[in-house]
């Protein structure tokens, strides 16, 4: 098990290294190309992430009018209250959604009252975002490596699963970054903190995949580990 | 403001370290259960000389389940002449009294104990204390009214007391109504993680398996010497666990001594249960924290585990503060130095404390229990995270108020559902 | 490629949500299908009984004609009587005494009305008889031996589960689980079968463990010829020197060593190895999470009040020792 773990951690760290030094830049070029072709002209900038140089885009955040934000706030609070008083959706999900809505409401209040104090521009924000996302991916892969190492399954298969997960995360990270770019530049600045604070939700992808792997294993070895 | 930011950053790092410790602990537990050496309980001992036993079932308005549990208990293979069954009717206002009295007329080993006086306070701790004054048994075995013990459960639990160092024994709880709805199934999976992995791993590694207040047994004389159960503590079980270890006794965990119980079937009931557990557990934290450091009976690893176990219901409120703190730091443009760390922190949060066990522990526990399709439901636990964090935090605040005011605690009980006996 | 920001946004957000929810499909399926939701199975009527195997054996043989290829025998069973091809497991049956010679089929069972005698080096899966069974030198019975009378296991024979009235084992033989009124190890010591004494489960009169037991914090030795009237709990290794009498149970969190001529009127529990030397006497159960070694001429338990010796990883017992009634190991039990 410990050998498996060492290999998985090495693969995880190695993949993140390639992500930072190679894959990310190429993906950014591609996003740039697609955005340009769609009529969105944005400049590429270089950021210093964990002492490596990574690319991002120089955009300006889309600040909405205070009255719009106020209406959205009313809507958010209304939705929160509705969820609390309805009986159809189970309480655990109500709390979960309300938590997200609460975060949104806090951000809305901030941007209604103190938009001028907002300390981030695109460079600073993407520096923060990429630091967080790269750190998050590395930690996710390492946690996944630990749980995968525990799983009674062949090393080759586990390695294949880990590689698959890493690849999926990489692609997903670019899609998420593109979505963030569009949201903060085209829709609202409120998504700036929201897209940052919801990064950790993405860990659920690891759990989905891990549980499915173990489920597949039970079909094969039913009863073997029982007791 | 700068100082505030500094405190905020330091808090994030503190929380990260604290949570990493829990995460590593759960990884070690899972490893121990899968690949480590398993410590056997004493089921295999064959001995006809058994101590006298009083089986106690605290009941308050249990008309739906009272007869089931008594029927299971009279079927026990424990020597009849050495066992008495004492259902405690604790101020029931429904048919519980009639049911247990009728049952007792048919079965001479069943001796009901009615607590009906108005000046008596209702409560599990009070009931157990009263019973200890007159029971004949050297060993007290406790079952809750919704439990369905197997034939050999009592014998198996009592066998542990042949070991002179054992002060209490805990069996394993299985959820009887896992097929009622998604909630009960998730709770069943959560229970598996707690018993199949955490409890057994703690027993394997000579740490602190918890006495859970039901499907458990303890030495009557020891608990009486301790002054019985404290009626002001809601979690009399956790309290007993620590009192036992503080006095040099050990708790043995019997993973194969299984017993069915009913789990709450609505989220509101579950939330109340979590809040109650958190309140009781945190009361124990306030009571016993200093003595763990000074007790000479705790080994170093027991101290370590004892502390982690005590703080477990305090983590959610620390986490809530952590989330608020990270929002504050974000808007102060001061999160950058802890930014990647806070991502890690949140991963840990969702895993380790959304459901008191990380996702891999839940999945592997259920894998060991032979579950298949349900393993795919593990991600659902991530959606319980906010509910749990909220209600455990409320429980913590309740406990703080209890500490400040020394107010009496109420014995809230989980709603029962009548079910067919699904013994296989 | 999209040429309009609206298309671009639709595409990116679509892909974003797709990638976020795609891995959730198995979970959603599990919620919808609601398979595998029954409570975990538990045998409510299970009662621990080491004779379970023997009872199971009885039940198995009730439907012999359906489940087995039944072969009637006279006085002898050897390899020549084993059919070349058989779809069902073999069951050899005889009403009288029988001798067994050679390696019989690995799934074969022998059910005899009379005594069974093994030649040296024979091997069979399981044996059942109401009479005496004798397992020859270097022979092997893979699964179980059930006898209504006595079982004798000769030198270097290997057995698994034995249920019988009495079992006697010669040096070098091995076992995993034995349940019998008396279990003896050659050379037999016929003397000193003690019928007095009781298993002391003390009523604990004090709050803490230290006040009700002799509580030893570190590695300790109890000096020769001491007499102790309480339980003894050692947090480290514990050594009991010769001639001691302990009227209570023993527990050691480290290793436990008991020297010659020690009498213990209680149970012995140990987290590590238990070594009991010669001519000792234990009334209670002996339980070790690892190994148990018992020297010669020692007696464990008393007749008609079953006590157990359980060494999870292994047990070694020397000649002249008597055990009432139950021995179990998940490792290997050996007579030395």
XYZ file of N, CA, C and O in Angstrom, chain B residues 37-51 72 75 77 138-139 148-152 155 159-166 172 174-182 184-185 188 192 203 206 219 221-222 225-227 246-250 256 258-260 296-299 302 366 369-380 383 419 421-424, chain C residues 21 23-50 177 179 197-213 215 217 231-235 248-253 266-272 283-287 289-290 302 304-310 312-313 324-326 328 330:
716
model
N -3.551 -5.091 12.293
C -3.905 -6.282 13.057
C -5.215 -6.011 13.801
O -5.341 -4.971 14.453
N -6.161 -6.898 13.690
C -7.451 -6.672 14.338
C -7.435 -7.261 15.745
O -6.983 -8.372 15.954
N -7.905 -6.478 16.673
C -7.941 -6.946 18.056
C -9.291 -7.610 18.293
O -10.347 -7.023 18.068
N -9.236 -8.847 18.735
C -10.491 -9.578 18.935
C -11.152 -9.186 20.243
O -10.487 -8.950 21.237
N -12.450 -9.163 20.202
C -13.196 -9.046 21.458
C -13.266 -10.460 22.067
O -12.759 -11.415 21.499
N -13.918 -10.585 23.202
C -13.898 -11.868 23.907
C -15.061 -12.798 23.562
O -15.431 -13.636 24.371
N -15.657 -12.649 22.373
C -16.819 -13.493 22.034
C -16.507 -14.973 22.114
O -17.357 -15.775 22.405
N -15.265 -15.295 21.757
C -14.943 -16.707 21.597
C -14.814 -17.447 22.921
O -14.751 -18.664 22.934
N -14.764 -16.700 24.009
C -14.595 -17.385 25.293
C -15.861 -18.172 25.601
O -16.974 -17.681 25.476
N -15.643 -19.402 26.027
C -16.761 -20.248 26.416
C -16.651 -20.457 27.915
O -15.651 -20.976 28.403
N -17.648 -20.015 28.639
C -17.562 -20.090 30.090
C -18.981 -20.175 30.623
O -19.835 -19.381 30.218
N -19.238 -21.116 31.489
C -20.612 -21.231 31.997
C -20.803 -20.454 33.293
O -21.921 -20.271 33.737
N -19.709 -20.040 33.914
C -19.845 -19.282 35.158
C -19.925 -17.803 34.826
O -18.911 -17.167 34.537
N -21.131 -17.301 34.870
C -21.336 -15.915 34.457
C -21.819 -15.070 35.638
O -22.500 -15.592 36.526
N -21.484 -13.805 35.634
C -21.959 -12.950 36.727
C -23.457 -12.637 36.590
O -24.045 -12.871 35.541
N -37.472 -9.707 22.430
C -36.121 -10.113 22.026
C -35.288 -10.474 23.254
O -34.501 -11.409 23.222
N -35.736 -13.867 24.893
C -35.195 -14.972 24.087
C -33.689 -15.158 24.298
O -33.091 -16.082 23.771
N -29.936 -16.022 25.358
C -29.385 -17.305 25.824
C -28.638 -17.145 27.149
O -27.995 -18.072 27.603
N -24.529 -7.705 39.051
C -23.221 -7.050 39.191
C -22.931 -6.201 37.964
O -22.200 -5.230 38.015
N -23.491 -6.664 36.861
C -23.267 -5.964 35.595
C -24.609 -5.392 35.128
O -25.627 -6.079 35.182
N -33.138 -3.957 19.012
C -33.484 -5.350 18.730
C -32.230 -6.203 18.897
O -31.527 -6.475 17.939
N -31.948 -6.634 20.124
C -30.716 -7.402 20.309
C -30.847 -8.852 19.842
O -31.938 -9.423 19.898
N -29.766 -9.416 19.400
C -29.752 -10.825 19.001
C -29.690 -11.685 20.264
O -29.440 -11.191 21.356
N -29.906 -12.981 20.058
C -29.997 -13.914 21.181
C -28.775 -13.893 22.096
O -28.876 -14.003 23.300
N -27.616 -13.807 21.486
C -26.407 -13.949 22.301
C -25.811 -12.610 22.726
O -24.718 -12.570 23.299
N -24.876 -12.173 26.569
C -23.757 -13.033 26.980
C -22.450 -12.482 26.431
O -21.440 -12.407 27.135
N -19.360 -11.117 28.708
C -18.100 -11.875 28.696
C -16.894 -10.944 28.845
O -15.877 -11.331 29.403
N -17.021 -9.731 28.369
C -15.918 -8.770 28.444
C -15.484 -8.488 29.877
O -14.330 -8.131 30.120
N -16.397 -8.646 30.823
C -16.071 -8.305 32.219
C -15.247 -9.372 32.919
O -14.869 -9.209 34.071
N -14.989 -10.477 32.232
C -14.052 -11.457 32.787
C -12.661 -10.822 32.864
O -11.828 -11.219 33.656
N -12.431 -9.867 31.972
C -11.163 -9.132 31.973
C -11.216 -8.111 33.111
O -12.078 -7.228 33.111
N -10.314 -8.228 34.090
C -10.445 -7.373 35.268
C -10.188 -5.890 34.994
O -10.460 -5.062 35.847
N -9.661 -5.571 33.837
C -9.372 -4.170 33.541
C -10.548 -3.480 32.832
O -10.566 -2.262 32.692
N -11.518 -4.278 32.400
C -12.624 -3.722 31.625
C -13.706 -3.178 32.552
O -14.212 -3.887 33.413
N -22.062 -3.117 18.823
C -22.226 -2.356 17.573
C -23.700 -2.118 17.257
O -24.523 -3.010 17.471
N -26.608 -1.374 14.476
C -26.987 -1.382 13.057
C -28.325 -0.663 12.925
O -29.144 -0.728 13.835
N -28.517 -0.036 11.806
C -29.759 0.714 11.630
C -30.836 -0.207 11.060
O -30.648 -0.844 10.029
N -31.952 -0.271 11.778
C -33.014 -1.196 11.383
C -33.885 -0.614 10.272
O -34.430 -1.349 9.453
N -34.000 0.711 10.255
C -34.902 1.316 9.265
C -34.142 1.974 8.122
O -34.556 3.009 7.609
N -33.032 1.363 7.720
C -32.240 1.971 6.644
C -33.020 2.055 5.344
O -32.716 2.883 4.486
N -34.041 1.198 5.192
C -34.791 1.207 3.937
C -35.974 2.173 3.955
O -36.732 2.243 3.000
N -36.128 2.945 5.043
C -37.276 3.860 5.111
C -37.163 5.004 4.112
O -38.089 5.281 3.376
N -36.047 5.682 4.130
C -35.836 6.756 3.154
C -34.346 7.021 2.994
O -33.520 6.342 3.613
N -34.025 7.997 2.179
C -32.615 8.265 1.890
C -31.863 8.668 3.155
O -30.709 8.268 3.363
N -32.360 7.756 6.325
C -32.011 6.636 7.209
C -30.901 5.790 6.596
O -30.064 5.251 7.311
N -30.905 5.689 5.269
C -29.831 4.938 4.613
C -28.486 5.646 4.815
O -27.473 5.006 5.126
N -27.370 5.104 8.258
C -26.844 3.748 8.389
C -25.385 3.711 7.919
O -24.513 3.137 8.578
N -22.014 2.935 10.114
C -20.993 1.946 9.731
C -19.607 2.541 9.896
O -18.712 1.903 10.434
N -10.163 0.383 19.194
C -9.938 -0.820 20.010
C -8.645 -1.521 19.575
O -7.836 -1.919 20.408
N -5.567 0.428 20.871
C -5.499 0.705 22.302
C -5.778 2.175 22.596
O -5.119 2.786 23.427
N -19.903 -2.087 34.913
C -19.899 -2.676 36.252
C -20.695 -1.755 37.176
O -20.347 -0.580 37.336
N -21.032 -1.648 40.465
C -20.383 -1.124 41.663
C -19.463 0.050 41.330
O -19.386 1.015 42.071
N -18.803 -0.040 40.178
C -17.883 1.040 39.796
C -18.662 2.328 39.540
O -18.294 3.399 40.027
N -19.857 3.802 42.710
C -18.762 4.475 43.406
C -18.466 5.846 42.794
O -18.026 6.752 43.475
N -18.706 5.927 41.499
C -18.481 7.211 40.815
C -19.593 8.208 41.149
O -19.582 9.324 40.655
N -20.571 7.748 41.891
C -21.688 8.629 42.248
C -22.809 8.548 41.232
O -23.655 9.436 41.166
N -10.535 7.774 33.322
C -9.893 8.590 34.361
C -9.631 7.780 35.621
O -8.784 8.129 36.435
N -10.373 6.679 35.792
C -10.156 5.827 36.964
C -9.421 4.538 36.632
O -9.403 3.605 37.427
N -8.850 4.480 35.466
C -7.986 3.345 35.140
C -8.685 2.176 34.483
O -8.060 1.163 34.180
N -9.986 2.279 34.249
C -10.702 1.185 33.583
C -10.581 1.328 32.082
O -10.306 2.407 31.574
N -10.836 0.218 31.395
C -10.818 0.268 29.927
C -12.212 -0.064 29.401
O -13.006 -0.686 30.096
N -18.716 -7.562 16.822
C -19.637 -8.579 16.306
C -20.921 -8.675 17.125
O -21.830 -9.407 16.760
N -23.941 -7.273 17.552
C -24.700 -6.276 16.812
C -26.116 -6.163 17.357
O -26.634 -7.106 17.940
N -26.691 -5.004 17.153
C -28.039 -4.773 17.638
C -28.697 -3.738 16.736
O -28.065 -2.766 16.349
N -29.962 -3.980 16.389
C -30.668 -3.016 15.540
C -31.178 -1.829 16.350
O -31.598 -1.999 17.490
N -3.197 9.981 35.769
C -2.037 9.103 35.581
C -2.417 7.823 34.848
O -1.564 7.057 34.418
N -3.722 7.582 34.721
C -4.132 6.333 34.075
C -4.122 6.417 32.557
O -4.055 5.415 31.878
N -4.233 7.629 32.034
C -4.226 7.779 30.575
C -2.808 7.572 30.051
O -1.888 8.236 30.515
N -2.657 6.692 29.091
C -1.354 6.608 28.425
C -1.273 7.805 27.481
O -2.281 8.467 27.227
N -3.645 7.490 24.689
C -5.036 7.647 25.148
C -5.354 9.122 25.398
O -6.457 9.588 25.113
N -18.568 0.848 4.604
C -19.722 0.207 3.978
C -19.296 -0.884 3.012
O -20.015 -1.861 2.804
N -18.835 -3.743 5.121
C -20.122 -4.283 5.534
C -20.877 -4.946 4.390
O -21.990 -5.425 4.582
N -20.289 -4.939 3.224
C -20.895 -5.636 2.097
C -21.936 -4.809 1.343
O -22.701 -5.344 0.568
N -21.979 -3.514 1.573
C -22.898 -2.688 0.794
C -22.319 -2.520 -0.614
O -21.091 -2.530 -0.788
N -23.183 -2.354 -1.607
C -22.693 -2.215 -2.981
C -23.198 -0.899 -3.580
O -22.496 0.093 -3.570
N -24.433 -0.935 -4.071
C -25.029 0.224 -4.753
C -24.970 1.489 -3.887
O -24.721 2.582 -4.376
N -25.169 1.311 -2.590
C -25.236 2.475 -1.694
C -23.918 3.218 -1.592
O -23.904 4.381 -1.195
N -22.810 2.547 -1.915
C -21.515 3.239 -1.837
C -21.544 4.515 -2.675
O -20.916 5.510 -2.330
N -22.296 4.452 -3.760
C -22.339 5.599 -4.673
C -23.032 6.809 -4.047
O -23.025 7.888 -4.618
N -23.642 6.599 -2.885
C -24.346 7.709 -2.232
C -23.430 8.550 -1.347
O -23.844 9.590 -0.838
N -22.196 8.087 -1.143
C -21.303 8.806 -0.230
C -21.207 10.306 -0.519
O -21.187 11.096 0.422
N -21.164 10.741 -1.802
C -21.067 12.184 -2.026
C -22.232 12.961 -1.412
O -22.097 14.150 -1.134
N -23.355 12.279 -1.185
C -24.509 12.956 -0.567
C -24.145 13.571 0.785
O -24.756 14.542 1.223
N -23.576 17.191 1.176
C -24.716 18.110 1.228
C -25.302 18.212 2.637
O -26.180 19.027 2.886
N -42.257 -0.957 13.442
C -41.738 -1.718 12.305
C -41.884 -3.190 12.568
O -41.939 -3.630 13.710
N -40.412 -6.873 12.744
C -39.119 -7.394 13.125
C -38.425 -7.915 11.869
O -38.906 -8.828 11.231
N -37.313 -7.300 11.507
C -36.682 -7.782 10.273
C -35.459 -8.639 10.548
O -34.467 -8.564 9.865
N -35.564 -9.454 11.566
C -34.469 -10.382 11.845
C -34.361 -11.373 10.709
O -35.360 -11.776 10.132
N -33.119 -11.735 10.412
C -32.923 -12.690 9.314
C -32.477 -14.016 9.874
O -31.696 -14.043 10.807
N -21.513 18.003 -13.311
C -22.560 17.041 -12.948
C -22.368 15.649 -13.531
O -22.978 14.699 -13.063
N -19.928 13.414 -13.346
C -19.533 12.340 -12.419
C -20.602 12.039 -11.363
O -20.495 11.050 -10.656
N -21.622 12.914 -11.273
C -22.661 12.672 -10.264
C -23.697 11.666 -10.741
O -24.550 11.244 -9.959
N -23.600 11.266 -12.005
C -24.633 10.371 -12.546
C -24.774 9.070 -11.740
O -25.887 8.682 -11.387
N -23.650 8.385 -11.374
C -23.822 7.162 -10.585
C -24.576 7.418 -9.274
O -25.406 6.614 -8.869
N -24.285 8.568 -8.655
C -24.957 8.874 -7.392
C -26.457 9.076 -7.625
O -27.282 8.535 -6.885
N -26.764 9.814 -8.663
C -28.182 10.079 -8.951
C -28.908 8.769 -9.280
O -30.012 8.517 -8.815
N -28.207 7.914 -10.017
C -28.779 6.585 -10.322
C -29.073 5.828 -9.033
O -30.135 5.228 -8.872
N -28.101 5.876 -8.105
C -28.268 5.135 -6.845
C -29.449 5.689 -6.054
O -30.180 4.940 -5.409
N -29.641 7.009 -6.119
C -30.779 7.594 -5.397
C -32.089 7.137 -6.046
O -33.040 6.778 -5.369
N -32.100 7.120 -7.363
C -33.332 6.762 -8.073
C -33.636 5.273 -7.962
O -34.777 4.887 -7.729
N -32.607 4.447 -8.115
C -32.848 2.995 -8.127
C -33.198 2.448 -6.746
O -33.973 1.521 -6.615
N -32.590 3.008 -5.723
C -32.789 2.574 -4.341
C -32.657 1.063 -4.174
O -33.508 0.392 -3.608
N -31.559 0.563 -4.687
C -31.217 -0.847 -4.420
C -30.335 -0.856 -3.184
O -29.839 0.171 -2.776
N -30.116 -2.031 -2.619
C -29.151 -2.183 -1.532
C -29.461 -1.225 -0.369
O -28.589 -0.542 0.149
N -30.739 -1.124 -0.025
C -31.107 -0.206 1.047
C -31.552 -0.959 2.306
O -31.788 -0.356 3.341
N -31.643 -2.283 2.227
C -32.124 -3.052 3.371
C -31.132 -2.911 4.523
O -29.938 -2.689 4.316
N -31.620 -3.099 5.751
C -30.699 -3.053 6.890
C -29.631 -4.140 6.732
O -29.888 -5.175 6.113
N -28.474 -3.904 7.293
C -27.411 -4.912 7.225
C -27.906 -6.177 7.914
O -28.510 -6.110 8.983
N -27.671 -7.284 7.280
C -28.177 -8.561 7.798
C -27.519 -8.936 9.110
O -26.351 -8.674 9.338
N -28.315 -9.528 9.987
C -27.751 -9.923 11.286
C -28.488 -11.183 11.711
O -29.710 -11.265 11.575
N -27.772 -12.160 12.184
C -28.401 -13.409 12.598
C -28.892 -13.263 14.032
O -28.124 -13.378 14.975
N -30.198 -12.990 14.171
C -30.747 -12.726 15.509
C -30.719 -13.968 16.382
O -30.748 -13.875 17.600
N -30.721 -15.140 15.765
C -30.816 -16.367 16.558
C -29.460 -17.028 16.769
O -29.372 -18.110 17.330
N -28.422 -16.374 16.306
C -27.102 -16.984 16.463
C -26.725 -17.090 17.937
O -26.889 -16.155 18.706
N -26.257 -18.264 18.294
C -25.774 -18.470 19.659
C -24.403 -19.096 19.538
O -24.242 -20.095 18.851
N -23.449 -18.495 20.180
C -22.091 -19.021 20.072
C -22.007 -20.387 20.731
O -22.333 -20.537 21.899
N -21.594 -21.360 19.964
C -21.516 -22.720 20.484
C -20.457 -23.460 19.686
O -20.595 -23.645 18.478
N -19.405 -23.850 20.355
C -18.344 -24.517 19.601
C -18.778 -25.853 19.022
O -18.133 -26.383 18.124
N -8.936 -25.777 16.928
C -10.041 -25.572 17.855
C -10.471 -26.924 18.423
O -10.757 -27.846 17.667
N -13.052 -28.729 21.334
C -14.067 -28.595 22.365
C -14.346 -29.987 22.909
O -14.822 -30.865 22.189
N -12.669 -24.995 43.992
C -12.350 -23.671 43.442
C -13.504 -23.066 42.678
O -14.460 -23.735 42.336
N -13.391 -21.783 42.456
C -14.422 -21.085 41.702
C -13.759 -20.001 40.869
O -12.684 -19.523 41.190
N -14.452 -19.637 39.842
C -13.948 -18.550 39.010
C -14.353 -17.250 39.688
O -15.521 -16.982 39.907
N -13.374 -16.478 40.035
C -13.698 -15.271 40.791
C -13.880 -14.094 39.857
O -12.953 -13.636 39.219
N -15.113 -13.648 39.777
C -15.341 -12.366 39.108
C -15.634 -11.417 40.257
O -16.717 -11.389 40.803
N -14.635 -10.680 40.678
C -14.779 -9.850 41.873
C -15.861 -8.812 41.728
O -15.997 -8.190 40.701
N -16.566 -8.605 42.788
C -17.439 -7.444 42.829
C -16.503 -6.277 43.122
O -15.742 -6.302 44.078
N -16.563 -5.296 42.267
C -15.613 -4.204 42.430
C -16.180 -3.217 43.435
O -17.221 -2.611 43.193
N -15.495 -3.064 44.542
C -16.045 -2.240 45.617
C -15.480 -0.817 45.619
O -15.838 -0.019 46.453
N -14.569 -0.550 44.737
C -13.926 0.764 44.819
C -14.070 1.535 43.523
O -14.323 0.954 42.468
N -13.866 2.824 43.658
C -14.046 3.694 42.511
C -13.052 3.401 41.395
O -13.412 3.153 40.269
N -11.792 3.426 41.753
C -10.850 3.250 40.652
C -10.193 1.889 40.685
O -10.237 1.167 41.667
N -9.649 1.593 39.559
C -9.138 0.248 39.322
C -8.026 -0.083 40.316
O -7.882 -1.198 40.762
N -7.289 0.923 40.693
C -6.135 0.708 41.559
C -6.543 0.243 42.955
O -5.874 -0.553 43.590
N -7.685 0.777 43.412
C -8.109 0.457 44.768
C -8.705 -0.942 44.864
O -8.817 -1.488 45.955
N -9.095 -1.516 43.759
C -9.701 -2.852 43.852
C -8.810 -3.947 43.289
O -9.163 -5.091 43.322
N -7.675 -3.580 42.748
C -6.773 -4.597 42.204
C -5.344 -4.223 42.594
O -5.072 -3.071 42.911
N -2.402 -3.000 41.370
C -2.240 -2.280 40.109
C -0.770 -1.934 39.928
O -0.196 -1.188 40.719
N 2.108 -0.340 37.670
C 2.214 0.640 36.602
C 3.251 0.302 35.539
O 3.104 0.624 34.382
N -7.540 -9.039 42.220
C -7.089 -9.095 40.827
C -5.715 -8.432 40.741
O -5.364 -7.613 41.585
N -4.978 -8.803 39.728
C -3.673 -8.161 39.502
C -3.680 -7.581 38.088
O -3.976 -8.295 37.131
N -3.412 -6.288 37.988
C -3.383 -5.658 36.660
C -2.013 -5.032 36.442
O -1.553 -4.223 37.245
N -1.351 -5.434 35.393
C -0.022 -4.893 35.094
C -0.074 -4.087 33.804
O -0.485 -4.603 32.771
N 0.334 -2.828 33.855
C 0.327 -2.008 32.637
C 1.496 -2.353 31.721
O 1.504 -1.991 30.555
N -7.777 -14.289 42.303
C -8.373 -13.216 41.503
C -7.902 -13.375 40.069
O -7.215 -14.346 39.748
N -8.272 -12.453 39.239
C -7.886 -12.551 37.830
C -6.615 -11.754 37.563
O -6.247 -10.879 38.343
N -5.986 -12.099 36.468
C -4.725 -11.442 36.089
C -4.918 -10.725 34.761
O -5.568 -11.254 33.874
N -4.340 -9.532 34.658
C -4.362 -8.873 33.354
C -3.020 -8.190 33.149
O -2.531 -7.497 34.047
N -2.426 -8.411 32.000
C -1.180 -7.707 31.701
C -1.319 -7.024 30.347
O -1.802 -7.623 29.396
N -0.926 -5.769 30.271
C -0.946 -5.072 28.986
C 0.310 -5.380 28.175
O 0.357 -5.134 26.977
N -8.650 -17.490 39.014
C -9.390 -16.480 38.247
C -9.000 -16.593 36.785
O -8.427 -17.600 36.363
N -9.314 -15.577 36.041
C -9.018 -15.590 34.602
C -7.674 -14.921 34.324
O -7.202 -14.120 35.123
N -7.116 -15.244 33.179
C -5.868 -14.585 32.776
C -6.106 -13.913 31.427
O -6.482 -14.570 30.458
N -5.880 -12.615 31.388
C -6.011 -11.879 30.128
C -4.703 -11.153 29.847
O -4.072 -10.643 30.780
N -4.336 -11.136 28.602
C -3.061 -10.495 28.296
C -3.096 -9.934 26.877
O -3.629 -10.560 25.970
N -2.542 -8.732 26.719
C -2.527 -8.128 25.383
C -1.426 -8.726 24.512
O -1.463 -8.609 23.302
N -0.427 -9.315 25.159
C 0.648 -9.929 24.375
C 0.787 -11.404 24.771
O -0.199 -12.052 25.052
N -7.820 -21.727 37.234
C -9.242 -22.075 37.262
C -10.054 -21.403 36.177
O -11.115 -21.875 35.807
N -9.589 -20.283 35.726
C -10.422 -19.493 34.805
C -10.004 -19.650 33.365
O -9.343 -20.611 32.973
N -10.419 -18.672 32.582
C -10.095 -18.662 31.155
C -8.727 -18.024 30.937
O -8.284 -17.210 31.747
N -8.119 -18.389 29.832
C -6.843 -17.754 29.472
C -7.021 -17.155 28.085
O -7.393 -17.859 27.149
N -6.787 -15.861 27.989
C -6.996 -15.194 26.698
C -5.793 -14.324 26.377
O -5.408 -13.464 27.164
N -4.050 -11.951 23.121
C -4.241 -11.422 21.772
C -3.145 -11.939 20.838
O -3.223 -11.723 19.637
N -2.129 -12.572 21.418
C -1.065 -13.136 20.559
C -0.884 -14.627 20.871
O -1.734 -15.425 20.507
N -11.889 -26.550 35.296
C -12.281 -27.708 36.090
C -13.360 -28.456 35.349
O -14.057 -27.886 34.510
N -16.566 -30.081 33.966
C -17.984 -29.705 33.912
C -18.238 -28.206 34.082
O -19.363 -27.793 34.283
N -17.211 -27.400 34.092
C -17.429 -25.947 34.065
C -16.513 -25.395 32.993
O -15.372 -25.050 33.249
N -17.007 -25.344 31.772
C -16.122 -25.035 30.654
C -15.357 -23.718 30.814
O -15.924 -22.707 31.196
N -14.087 -23.796 30.568
C -13.229 -22.604 30.513
C -12.497 -22.663 29.174
O -12.380 -23.723 28.564
N -11.996 -21.537 28.763
C -11.392 -21.495 27.433
C -9.938 -21.062 27.478
O -9.561 -20.240 28.316
N -9.183 -21.609 26.559
C -7.832 -21.080 26.317
C -7.869 -20.510 24.913
O -8.090 -21.240 23.949
N -7.691 -19.221 24.803
C -7.747 -18.615 23.479
C -6.465 -17.825 23.234
O -6.183 -16.849 23.923
N -4.946 -15.945 20.174
C -5.380 -15.554 18.836
C -4.365 -15.986 17.770
O -4.723 -16.523 16.736
N -3.085 -15.805 18.050
C -2.097 -16.119 17.005
C -1.533 -17.533 17.097
O -1.006 -18.037 16.118
N -9.921 -28.117 30.535
C -11.387 -28.263 30.486
C -11.929 -26.919 30.031
O -11.759 -25.950 30.750
N -12.543 -26.752 28.949
C -13.047 -27.642 27.939
C -12.724 -27.177 26.521
O -13.064 -27.872 25.603
N -12.160 -26.012 26.419
C -12.193 -25.438 25.085
C -10.867 -24.759 24.762
O -10.352 -23.973 25.560
N -8.902 -22.625 21.543
C -9.113 -22.024 20.227
C -7.926 -21.152 19.853
O -7.393 -20.401 20.671
N -6.593 -18.860 16.151
C -6.753 -18.584 14.720
C -5.430 -18.813 14.006
O -5.353 -18.712 12.794
